[in-house]
Tab-separated table of C-alpha atoms in Angstrom:
chain	number	residue	atom	x	y	z
A	4	MET	CA	-12.957	9.038	-23.805
A	5	VAL	CA	-10.249	10.407	-21.545
A	6	ASP	CA	-7.727	7.993	-20.102
A	7	ASN	CA	-4.573	7.756	-17.988
A	8	GLN	CA	-2.615	9.802	-20.546
A	9	SER	CA	-5.109	12.667	-20.829
A	10	PRO	CA	-3.689	15.945	-19.465
A	11	GLU	CA	-7.174	17.218	-18.687
A	12	ILE	CA	-7.676	14.671	-15.868
A	13	PHE	CA	-4.042	14.588	-14.701
A	14	GLY	CA	-3.863	14.140	-10.907
A	15	GLN	CA	-3.456	11.606	-8.135
A	16	THR	CA	-3.962	8.053	-9.245
A	17	PRO	CA	-7.029	6.840	-7.304
A	18	SER	CA	-6.624	4.151	-4.682
A	19	GLN	CA	-8.224	0.706	-5.222
A	20	THR	CA	-8.582	-2.275	-2.904
A	21	VAL	CA	-5.629	-4.659	-2.479
A	22	GLY	CA	-8.211	-7.455	-3.004
A	23	PRO	CA	-8.179	-10.922	-1.443
A	24	TYR	CA	-5.311	-12.403	-3.540
A	25	PHE	CA	-2.251	-10.310	-2.659
A	26	HIS	CA	-0.488	-13.019	-0.729
A	27	TYR	CA	1.772	-14.201	-3.589
A	28	GLY	CA	2.527	-10.603	-4.569
A	29	LEU	CA	3.308	-8.562	-1.443
A	30	PRO	CA	4.195	-10.245	1.844
A	31	TRP	CA	7.637	-11.848	1.470
A	32	LYS	CA	9.010	-14.438	3.891
A	33	GLY	CA	10.237	-12.539	6.908
A	34	CYS	CA	8.491	-9.252	6.096
A	35	ALA	CA	7.112	-9.055	9.671
A	36	ASP	CA	10.429	-9.717	11.318
A	37	LEU	CA	12.476	-6.493	11.610
A	38	VAL	CA	15.007	-8.081	13.945
A	39	GLY	CA	16.078	-11.558	12.735
A	40	VAL	CA	15.617	-14.036	9.966
A	41	SER	CA	12.326	-15.957	9.874
A	42	GLU	CA	9.299	-16.367	7.670
A	43	MET	CA	7.059	-14.111	9.757
A	44	GLY	CA	4.459	-12.128	7.869
A	45	ALA	CA	4.006	-14.329	4.751
A	46	ARG	CA	1.063	-16.631	4.112
A	47	THR	CA	2.688	-19.395	2.031
A	48	ASP	CA	-0.161	-21.712	2.872
A	49	LEU	CA	-2.357	-19.791	0.380
A	50	PHE	CA	-0.617	-20.701	-2.899
A	51	PRO	CA	1.639	-23.433	-4.310
A	52	ALA	CA	5.295	-23.383	-3.399
A	53	GLU	CA	6.383	-23.202	-7.057
A	54	ASN	CA	4.560	-19.840	-7.257
A	55	TYR	CA	6.603	-18.266	-4.491
A	56	LYS	CA	8.586	-15.555	-6.404
A	57	LEU	CA	9.033	-13.078	-3.617
A	58	ASN	CA	12.169	-12.309	-1.672
A	59	VAL	CA	13.426	-14.314	1.287
A	60	SER	CA	14.883	-12.370	4.145
A	61	THR	CA	18.567	-12.839	4.673
A	62	ALA	CA	20.737	-12.162	7.698
A	63	ARG	CA	21.531	-8.509	8.373
A	64	GLU	CA	23.604	-6.605	10.845
A	65	ALA	CA	22.424	-6.963	14.457
A	66	VAL	CA	19.878	-4.332	15.453
A	67	ILE	CA	20.261	-2.214	18.541
A	68	GLY	CA	17.387	-1.850	21.001
A	69	ASP	CA	14.829	-3.625	23.092
A	70	VAL	CA	13.215	-6.422	21.071
A	71	ILE	CA	9.444	-6.480	21.307
A	72	GLU	CA	6.531	-8.318	19.684
A	73	ILE	CA	3.539	-6.325	18.593
A	74	PHE	CA	0.333	-8.079	17.679
A	75	GLY	CA	-3.435	-7.799	17.530
A	76	LEU	CA	-6.697	-9.061	16.188
A	77	VAL	CA	-8.278	-7.297	13.180
A	78	THR	CA	-12.073	-7.397	13.186
A	79	ASP	CA	-14.769	-5.954	10.955
A	80	GLY	CA	-18.046	-4.175	11.671
A	81	ALA	CA	-19.735	-7.407	12.648
A	82	GLY	CA	-16.922	-8.301	15.056
A	83	THR	CA	-15.721	-11.034	12.787
A	84	PRO	CA	-11.913	-11.568	12.521
A	85	VAL	CA	-10.463	-10.486	9.180
A	86	PRO	CA	-8.100	-13.156	7.757
A	87	ASP	CA	-7.197	-11.276	4.541
A	88	CYS	CA	-5.748	-7.974	5.701
A	89	LEU	CA	-2.328	-6.667	5.062
A	90	ILE	CA	-0.778	-4.559	7.816
A	91	GLU	CA	2.282	-2.413	7.234
A	92	ILE	CA	4.449	-0.627	9.747
A	93	TRP	CA	7.006	2.248	9.598
A	94	GLN	CA	8.968	3.164	12.632
A	95	ALA	CA	12.184	4.810	13.921
A	96	ASP	CA	15.102	2.834	15.313
A	97	ALA	CA	16.016	2.739	19.012
A	98	ALA	CA	17.716	6.126	18.653
A	99	GLY	CA	14.595	7.680	17.197
A	100	ILE	CA	16.016	7.925	13.630
A	101	TYR	CA	14.224	6.702	10.540
A	102	ASN	CA	16.075	4.337	8.255
A	103	THR	CA	16.039	6.672	5.216
A	104	THR	CA	18.250	9.348	3.814
A	105	GLY	CA	15.042	11.421	4.029
A	106	ASP	CA	15.636	11.704	7.749
A	107	PRO	CA	18.148	14.576	8.045
A	108	ARG	CA	19.764	12.880	11.050
A	109	TRP	CA	20.354	9.594	9.266
A	110	ALA	CA	24.000	8.671	8.545
A	111	LYS	CA	25.635	5.434	7.462
A	112	SER	CA	27.751	5.616	10.561
A	113	ASN	CA	24.803	5.656	12.961
A	114	HIS	CA	22.705	3.053	11.160
A	115	ASP	CA	22.468	-0.531	12.219
A	116	GLY	CA	20.574	-3.312	10.368
A	117	PHE	CA	17.178	-2.123	11.380
A	118	PRO	CA	14.915	-1.638	8.320
A	119	GLY	CA	12.122	0.309	10.049
A	120	TYR	CA	9.564	-1.054	7.565
A	121	GLY	CA	7.567	-4.283	7.664
A	122	ARG	CA	4.489	-6.045	6.466
A	123	CYS	CA	2.258	-8.771	7.817
A	124	ALA	CA	-0.636	-10.623	6.215
A	125	THR	CA	-3.180	-11.445	8.898
A	126	SER	CA	-3.447	-15.109	9.938
A	127	ALA	CA	-6.418	-17.379	9.260
A	128	GLU	CA	-7.612	-16.326	12.700
A	129	GLY	CA	-7.268	-12.618	11.891
A	130	PHE	CA	-4.099	-11.771	13.857
A	131	TYR	CA	-1.141	-9.664	12.769
A	132	ARG	CA	2.218	-10.066	14.501
A	133	PHE	CA	5.569	-8.348	14.090
A	134	ARG	CA	8.941	-8.807	15.807
A	135	THR	CA	10.581	-5.397	16.037
A	136	ILE	CA	12.244	-3.102	18.564
A	137	MET	CA	10.800	-0.426	20.790
A	138	PRO	CA	11.119	2.738	18.733
A	139	GLY	CA	12.990	5.720	20.081
A	140	ARG	CA	11.281	9.090	20.297
A	141	VAL	CA	11.497	11.271	17.226
A	142	PRO	CA	11.301	15.026	16.994
A	143	SER	CA	7.946	16.791	17.080
A	144	PRO	CA	7.184	19.845	14.967
A	145	ASP	CA	6.424	21.675	18.265
A	146	GLY	CA	10.133	21.487	19.145
A	147	GLY	CA	9.922	18.644	21.676
A	148	LEU	CA	9.823	14.858	21.102
A	149	GLN	CA	6.875	12.722	20.015
A	150	ALA	CA	6.025	9.742	22.218
A	151	ALA	CA	7.325	6.464	20.944
A	152	HIS	CA	4.976	5.269	18.202
A	153	ILE	CA	4.748	3.016	15.080
A	154	ALA	CA	2.948	4.183	11.943
A	155	ILE	CA	0.464	1.637	10.632
A	156	SER	CA	-1.269	1.115	7.271
A	157	VAL	CA	-4.192	-1.273	6.898
A	158	PHE	CA	-5.163	-2.734	3.489
A	159	GLY	CA	-7.766	-5.345	2.645
A	160	ARG	CA	-10.515	-6.639	0.416
A	161	GLY	CA	-13.504	-4.281	0.875
A	162	MET	CA	-11.178	-1.436	1.637
A	163	LEU	CA	-10.986	1.016	-1.228
A	164	LYS	CA	-8.097	2.863	0.361
A	165	ARG	CA	-5.356	2.463	2.856
A	166	LEU	CA	-6.354	3.218	6.463
A	167	ALA	CA	-3.576	4.980	8.365
A	168	THR	CA	-3.156	4.975	12.086
A	169	ARG	CA	-0.467	4.689	14.771
A	170	MET	CA	0.421	2.464	17.652
A	171	TYR	CA	1.439	4.084	20.997
A	172	PHE	CA	2.525	2.239	24.053
A	173	ASP	CA	0.655	2.267	27.380
A	174	GLY	CA	2.626	4.299	29.877
A	175	GLY	CA	4.898	5.679	27.127
A	176	GLU	CA	6.916	8.733	28.078
A	177	GLY	CA	5.359	11.771	26.403
A	178	ASN	CA	1.983	10.186	25.516
A	179	ASP	CA	0.260	13.065	27.366
A	180	GLN	CA	1.984	15.728	25.267
A	181	ASP	CA	2.082	13.989	21.871
A	182	ILE	CA	0.546	16.242	19.227
A	183	VAL	CA	-0.792	13.391	17.126
A	184	LEU	CA	-2.256	11.410	19.998
A	185	ASN	CA	-3.821	14.604	21.274
A	186	ALA	CA	-5.454	15.258	17.913
A	187	VAL	CA	-7.521	12.119	18.556
A	188	PRO	CA	-10.661	12.680	20.715
A	189	ALA	CA	-9.889	11.694	24.300
A	190	GLU	CA	-12.455	8.872	24.349
A	191	ARG	CA	-10.867	7.248	21.299
A	192	ARG	CA	-7.203	7.400	22.274
A	193	ASP	CA	-7.220	4.028	23.933
A	194	THR	CA	-7.966	2.443	20.515
A	195	ILE	CA	-4.395	3.229	19.403
A	196	ILE	CA	-2.507	2.510	22.632
A	197	ALA	CA	-1.017	-0.968	22.856
A	198	ARG	CA	-1.222	-2.757	26.219
A	199	ARG	CA	1.527	-4.931	27.538
A	200	ASP	CA	0.480	-8.520	27.107
A	201	GLU	CA	3.093	-11.030	28.276
A	202	GLY	CA	6.785	-10.226	28.695
A	203	ASP	CA	7.850	-7.976	25.819
A	204	SER	CA	4.703	-8.508	23.860
A	205	TRP	CA	2.314	-5.604	23.208
A	206	ARG	CA	-1.254	-5.931	21.916
A	207	MET	CA	-3.313	-3.485	19.921
A	208	ASP	CA	-6.427	-4.798	18.193
A	209	ILE	CA	-7.645	-3.082	14.995
A	210	VAL	CA	-11.365	-2.561	14.675
A	211	LEU	CA	-12.265	-1.505	11.142
A	212	ARG	CA	-15.790	-0.409	11.921
A	213	GLY	CA	-18.322	-0.087	14.757
A	214	ASP	CA	-18.097	0.174	18.509
A	215	ASN	CA	-14.618	0.914	19.629
A	216	GLU	CA	-13.575	1.543	16.060
A	217	THR	CA	-9.848	2.276	15.718
A	218	ALA	CA	-9.011	5.952	15.276
A	219	PHE	CA	-7.944	6.252	11.600
A	220	PHE	CA	-6.092	9.296	10.331
A	221	ASP	CA	-6.337	11.680	7.425
A	222	ILE	CA	-2.605	12.168	7.102
B	4	MET	CA	13.466	23.703	14.025
B	5	THR	CA	13.044	23.423	10.281
B	6	ARG	CA	9.418	23.487	9.154
B	7	LEU	CA	8.336	20.184	7.673
B	8	VAL	CA	6.955	20.230	4.172
B	9	GLY	CA	4.008	17.813	4.224
B	10	PHE	CA	2.121	16.050	1.470
B	11	LYS	CA	-1.012	17.274	-0.178
B	12	HIS	CA	-4.226	15.519	0.866
B	13	GLU	CA	-6.298	13.416	-1.480
B	14	ASP	CA	-7.796	15.072	-4.508
B	15	ALA	CA	-11.280	14.792	-5.984
B	16	GLY	CA	-10.373	11.481	-7.589
B	17	ALA	CA	-10.028	9.620	-4.317
B	18	PRO	CA	-12.729	6.990	-3.691
B	19	PRO	CA	-14.603	6.951	-0.359
B	20	SER	CA	-13.899	4.077	2.051
B	21	TYR	CA	-17.563	3.209	1.993
B	22	SER	CA	-19.154	2.628	-1.417
B	23	GLU	CA	-22.766	1.466	-1.676
B	24	GLY	CA	-22.204	-0.781	-4.741
B	25	TYR	CA	-19.151	-2.585	-3.342
B	26	GLN	CA	-20.721	-4.857	-0.744
B	27	SER	CA	-17.597	-5.705	1.242
B	28	THR	CA	-17.079	-2.036	2.208
B	29	ARG	CA	-20.221	-2.221	4.410
B	30	LEU	CA	-18.401	-4.038	7.183
B	31	ARG	CA	-14.874	-2.800	6.502
B	32	ALA	CA	-15.129	0.949	5.993
B	33	PRO	CA	-14.791	3.134	9.135
B	34	SER	CA	-18.076	4.612	10.305
B	35	LYS	CA	-16.452	7.679	11.832
B	36	PRO	CA	-14.702	10.455	9.849
B	37	LEU	CA	-10.946	10.195	9.538
B	38	ILE	CA	-9.068	12.371	12.021
B	39	ARG	CA	-6.854	15.061	10.515
B	40	THR	CA	-3.518	14.787	12.312
B	41	PRO	CA	-0.480	17.107	12.257
B	42	THR	CA	2.318	16.260	9.831
B	43	THR	CA	5.475	15.053	11.534
B	44	LEU	CA	8.737	13.401	10.464
B	45	THR	CA	6.934	10.057	10.605
B	46	GLU	CA	4.600	10.859	7.721
B	47	VAL	CA	7.152	12.617	5.472
B	48	THR	CA	9.688	9.860	5.627
B	49	GLY	CA	9.392	6.295	4.336
B	50	PRO	CA	11.461	3.262	3.300
B	51	THR	CA	12.948	4.907	0.268
B	52	ASP	CA	16.345	3.284	0.458
B	53	GLY	CA	17.547	-0.293	0.425
B	54	TRP	CA	14.764	-1.985	-1.546
B	55	GLU	CA	16.781	-4.959	-2.572
B	56	GLY	CA	17.470	-5.895	1.060
B	57	LEU	CA	13.751	-6.012	1.783
B	58	MET	CA	11.800	-6.972	-1.275
B	59	GLY	CA	14.595	-8.023	-3.578
B	60	GLY	CA	15.599	-6.666	-6.992
B	61	ALA	CA	13.474	-6.116	-10.073
B	62	MET	CA	11.375	-8.913	-11.618
B	63	ALA	CA	10.290	-7.055	-14.746
B	64	ASP	CA	9.345	-10.016	-16.954
B	65	LEU	CA	6.397	-12.099	-15.668
B	66	THR	CA	6.469	-14.285	-18.746
B	67	THR	CA	9.836	-15.954	-18.032
B	68	GLN	CA	9.431	-17.197	-14.459
B	69	HIS	CA	8.623	-20.784	-15.381
B	70	ALA	CA	9.821	-23.442	-17.893
B	71	GLY	CA	7.709	-22.210	-20.798
B	72	MET	CA	5.786	-19.203	-22.088
B	73	PRO	CA	2.450	-18.531	-20.414
B	74	GLN	CA	-0.816	-18.620	-22.389
B	75	GLY	CA	-2.321	-15.297	-23.453
B	76	GLN	CA	-1.636	-12.011	-25.102
B	77	ARG	CA	1.868	-10.813	-24.288
B	78	ILE	CA	1.946	-7.150	-23.312
B	79	ILE	CA	4.473	-4.506	-22.410
B	80	VAL	CA	3.399	-1.919	-19.839
B	81	SER	CA	5.472	1.175	-19.387
B	82	GLY	CA	5.149	4.641	-18.032
B	83	ARG	CA	6.370	6.950	-15.293
B	84	VAL	CA	5.807	7.460	-11.629
B	85	LEU	CA	5.300	11.162	-10.873
B	86	ASP	CA	3.956	13.383	-8.217
B	87	GLU	CA	0.930	15.547	-8.912
B	88	ASP	CA	3.240	18.515	-9.682
B	89	GLY	CA	4.759	16.504	-12.479
B	90	ARG	CA	8.035	15.701	-10.698
B	91	PRO	CA	9.391	12.221	-11.416
B	92	ALA	CA	9.592	9.753	-8.548
B	93	PRO	CA	12.939	7.994	-9.086
B	94	ASN	CA	14.011	4.851	-7.302
B	95	THR	CA	10.531	3.925	-6.190
B	96	VAL	CA	9.377	0.333	-6.170
B	97	MET	CA	6.207	-0.767	-7.847
B	98	GLU	CA	4.970	-4.249	-7.025
B	99	ILE	CA	2.693	-6.073	-9.474
B	100	TRP	CA	0.305	-9.041	-9.151
B	101	GLN	CA	-2.481	-10.256	-11.385
B	102	ALA	CA	-4.583	-13.136	-12.605
B	103	ASN	CA	-3.560	-15.264	-15.624
B	104	ALA	CA	-4.937	-14.942	-19.157
B	105	ALA	CA	-8.046	-16.981	-18.209
B	106	GLY	CA	-8.762	-14.732	-15.228
B	107	ARG	CA	-7.567	-17.206	-12.577
B	108	TYR	CA	-5.304	-16.394	-9.686
B	109	ILE	CA	-2.905	-18.948	-8.274
B	110	HIS	CA	-4.406	-18.187	-4.855
B	111	ILE	CA	-6.029	-21.086	-3.009
B	112	ASP	CA	-9.105	-18.960	-2.231
B	113	ASP	CA	-9.792	-18.329	-5.972
B	114	SER	CA	-12.332	-21.118	-6.616
B	115	TRP	CA	-13.331	-20.131	-10.145
B	116	ASP	CA	-12.957	-23.073	-12.535
B	117	ALA	CA	-10.869	-21.274	-15.198
B	118	PRO	CA	-7.604	-23.141	-15.666
B	119	HIS	CA	-4.333	-22.402	-13.896
B	120	ASP	CA	-1.364	-21.858	-16.173
B	121	PRO	CA	1.735	-23.856	-15.076
B	122	ASN	CA	3.854	-21.188	-16.717
B	123	PHE	CA	2.446	-18.172	-15.024
B	124	THR	CA	2.480	-16.883	-11.416
B	125	GLY	CA	1.631	-13.255	-11.956
B	126	ALA	CA	3.949	-11.566	-9.434
B	127	GLY	CA	6.485	-8.938	-10.512
B	128	ARG	CA	8.330	-5.860	-9.351
B	129	VAL	CA	9.957	-2.880	-10.986
B	130	ILE	CA	12.004	0.048	-9.647
B	131	THR	CA	11.798	3.427	-11.374
B	132	ASP	CA	14.872	4.941	-12.990
B	133	ALA	CA	16.194	8.483	-12.449
B	134	GLN	CA	13.404	9.902	-14.626
B	135	GLY	CA	10.711	7.864	-12.839
B	136	ARG	CA	10.334	5.477	-15.743
B	137	TYR	CA	9.482	1.810	-15.496
B	138	ARG	CA	8.666	-1.045	-17.906
B	139	TYR	CA	7.559	-4.633	-17.478
B	140	VAL	CA	6.395	-7.558	-19.635
B	141	THR	CA	3.439	-9.718	-18.758
B	142	ILE	CA	0.309	-11.232	-20.301
B	143	ARG	CA	-2.989	-9.482	-20.407
B	144	PRO	CA	-5.046	-10.709	-17.389
B	145	GLY	CA	-8.471	-12.189	-18.068
B	146	CYS	CA	-11.773	-11.067	-16.568
B	147	TYR	CA	-13.438	-13.165	-13.867
B	148	PRO	CA	-16.700	-13.472	-11.968
B	149	TRP	CA	-17.047	-12.498	-8.328
B	150	GLY	CA	-19.760	-12.619	-5.755
B	151	ASN	CA	-20.573	-8.977	-5.295
B	152	HIS	CA	-23.959	-9.127	-7.051
B	153	TYR	CA	-25.759	-11.215	-9.588
B	154	ASN	CA	-23.610	-11.737	-12.707
B	155	ALA	CA	-20.785	-9.561	-11.447
B	156	TRP	CA	-17.476	-9.664	-13.404
B	157	ARG	CA	-14.282	-7.776	-12.718
B	158	PRO	CA	-12.725	-6.023	-15.707
B	159	GLY	CA	-9.218	-7.211	-16.522
B	160	HIS	CA	-6.781	-5.473	-14.192
B	161	ILE	CA	-3.264	-5.451	-12.869
B	162	HIS	CA	-2.797	-4.779	-9.160
B	163	LEU	CA	-0.092	-2.233	-8.337
B	164	SER	CA	1.509	-1.328	-5.028
B	165	LEU	CA	3.811	1.752	-4.748
B	166	MET	CA	5.792	3.062	-1.862
B	167	GLY	CA	6.673	6.516	-3.157
B	168	PRO	CA	8.860	8.914	-1.182
B	169	SER	CA	7.079	8.693	2.201
B	170	PHE	CA	4.542	6.956	4.441
B	171	ALA	CA	2.039	9.572	3.300
B	172	SER	CA	2.469	8.746	-0.403
B	173	ARG	CA	1.759	5.018	-0.097
B	174	LEU	CA	-0.553	3.830	-2.871
B	175	VAL	CA	-2.245	0.573	-3.869
B	176	THR	CA	-4.276	0.727	-7.048
B	177	GLN	CA	-5.359	-1.235	-10.146
B	178	MET	CA	-4.630	-0.630	-13.816
B	179	TYR	CA	-7.424	-1.261	-16.362
B	180	PHE	CA	-7.442	-1.697	-20.096
B	181	PRO	CA	-9.010	0.519	-22.768
B	182	ASP	CA	-11.567	-1.466	-24.837
B	183	ASP	CA	-12.950	-3.300	-21.692
B	184	PRO	CA	-16.779	-2.974	-21.429
B	185	LEU	CA	-16.727	-4.276	-17.807
B	186	ILE	CA	-15.180	-1.059	-16.471
B	187	GLU	CA	-18.527	0.752	-16.904
B	188	ILE	CA	-20.320	-1.672	-14.586
B	189	ASP	CA	-17.575	-2.479	-12.076
B	190	PRO	CA	-18.366	-1.276	-8.543
B	191	ILE	CA	-14.700	-1.119	-7.543
B	192	ALA	CA	-13.562	1.042	-10.486
B	193	ASN	CA	-16.759	3.130	-10.183
B	194	ALA	CA	-16.148	3.885	-6.513
B	195	VAL	CA	-13.960	6.554	-8.102
B	196	PRO	CA	-16.099	9.379	-9.526
B	197	MET	CA	-15.923	10.250	-13.225
B	198	PRO	CA	-13.959	11.510	-14.971
B	199	TYR	CA	-11.246	10.539	-12.445
B	200	ARG	CA	-11.993	6.807	-12.817
B	201	GLN	CA	-10.420	7.091	-16.216
B	202	ARG	CA	-7.025	7.912	-14.636
B	203	MET	CA	-6.791	4.149	-14.024
B	204	VAL	CA	-7.431	3.214	-17.651
B	205	SER	CA	-4.206	2.594	-19.621
B	206	ARG	CA	-3.731	3.583	-23.270
B	207	PHE	CA	-2.712	1.313	-26.079
B	208	ASP	CA	0.404	2.665	-27.710
B	209	ILE	CA	1.900	1.516	-30.989
B	210	GLU	CA	5.258	3.065	-30.103
B	211	THR	CA	5.519	0.898	-27.027
B	212	THR	CA	4.300	-2.112	-28.952
B	213	GLU	CA	7.232	-4.256	-30.190
B	214	PRO	CA	7.096	-5.887	-33.616
B	215	ASN	CA	6.533	-9.642	-33.465
B	216	TYR	CA	6.679	-9.537	-29.680
B	217	GLY	CA	3.917	-7.813	-27.695
B	218	LEU	CA	1.297	-5.040	-27.451
B	219	GLY	CA	2.273	-1.896	-25.579
B	220	TYR	CA	0.255	0.003	-22.952
B	221	LEU	CA	1.092	3.285	-21.292
B	222	PHE	CA	0.291	3.884	-17.659
B	223	ASP	CA	1.578	6.714	-15.458
B	224	VAL	CA	1.144	6.604	-11.708
B	225	VAL	CA	0.697	9.962	-10.005
B	226	LEU	CA	1.458	10.149	-6.283
B	227	ARG	CA	0.511	12.884	-3.823
B	228	GLY	CA	2.636	15.980	-4.215
B	229	ARG	CA	4.308	18.212	-1.670
B	230	GLU	CA	2.454	20.963	0.068
B	231	ALA	CA	3.270	24.547	-0.767
B	232	THR	CA	6.517	25.809	0.760
B	233	PRO	CA	6.337	28.152	3.736
B	234	PHE	CA	7.111	31.057	1.333
B	235	GLU	CA	4.118	30.166	-0.830
B	236	ASP	CA	1.913	29.913	2.271
B	237	ASP	CA	2.813	33.489	3.182
B	238	HIS	CA	2.195	34.614	-0.370
B	239	ASP	CA	-1.274	33.083	-0.213
B	240	LYS	CA	-2.151	34.846	2.980
B	241	ASP	CA	-1.144	38.235	1.494
B	242	HIS	CA	-3.657	37.834	-1.289
B	243	HIS	CA	-6.756	36.350	0.370
């Protein structure tokens, strides 16, 4: 029988579900807080305290930009809230630069404490919630700028592979010209545009299946 | 502006989101096809730097996190993280979580009556070296029943989460063991068509095994590779 080490089946390792028990393995305290120090994102109510082995966020350099909260309800094909999802985000800083040496414009001198990456385990009620900053616009392959957006991954029990999507912002400059948003059929674009809720809080629900299903991407 | 070099799409070994035998996919898999979107800087970048500030440093020994040694068969798992062109993925983080030797998770929602082990949590983390290599020590996880269908049992498995070089290369998977008869009848493993399912089955290795210490298993993780360069694109067009 062939196995992982057999050259004849060498290729991409297949995806498998994250399962229902990832809470003591992936979402560390503060993983949903890209701005300050808190315990946002973790679900420490789901396992004993002596089994908390993950990192704990520590103070970092102040971040530059407009602090926002993004949140939403995750529901399944029956409209039932999903309390065991893991949501991840990846976004640019306020200047539109990604926090990685893989962004050719990144430099130590222009980088503040903003990580650009976060996780959030959904709550018992099925909500995700991040504290972050409004991302700046990043270059588009067509030579212009993309509209402000946040890349999103969704993992969960019953999900054999990661679902990728984006969050845009209602009224965002450049939404009309954005090449990714425009790749989504017009009638489904609203599913990935967050609406302003209260103050600096933006809401985008994630519907895994069914009516008003979120537009998921083959990236 | 410089042309972006994107990542290859999934290969024939990728499972579908919806899989008849895995009941929970029925309400959680999208009903509409995924939308092919253009590659931008967002997809080809990712949180490749500064791991320790986010997740913390390596925790490569899951058997020494409590006062005593955990129950069960101590094992050493090692291998490489590569892309599908065989290039090593250095400095990439792999997060690990698993059940204990009896097949019980420390999670409150795991209601099976197998015993907890006061000396085992089952969470770890490694970061690949310059050659993409990693190694960790743990105990072999037990099998456990689940509610998918009558008499359903999961094969022993270790959950793995990898970031890779970009948002596009993100991967969550499970590693299985050779000699486990439950793999053949597991709806989650078998959502991956054969022979590709076998990519997730580790190999026992006597060289990795350490005398009087633990059994060794080899497991390489292969991430999506880069698309052809613009030059190779042009070359293709000339010949088709």
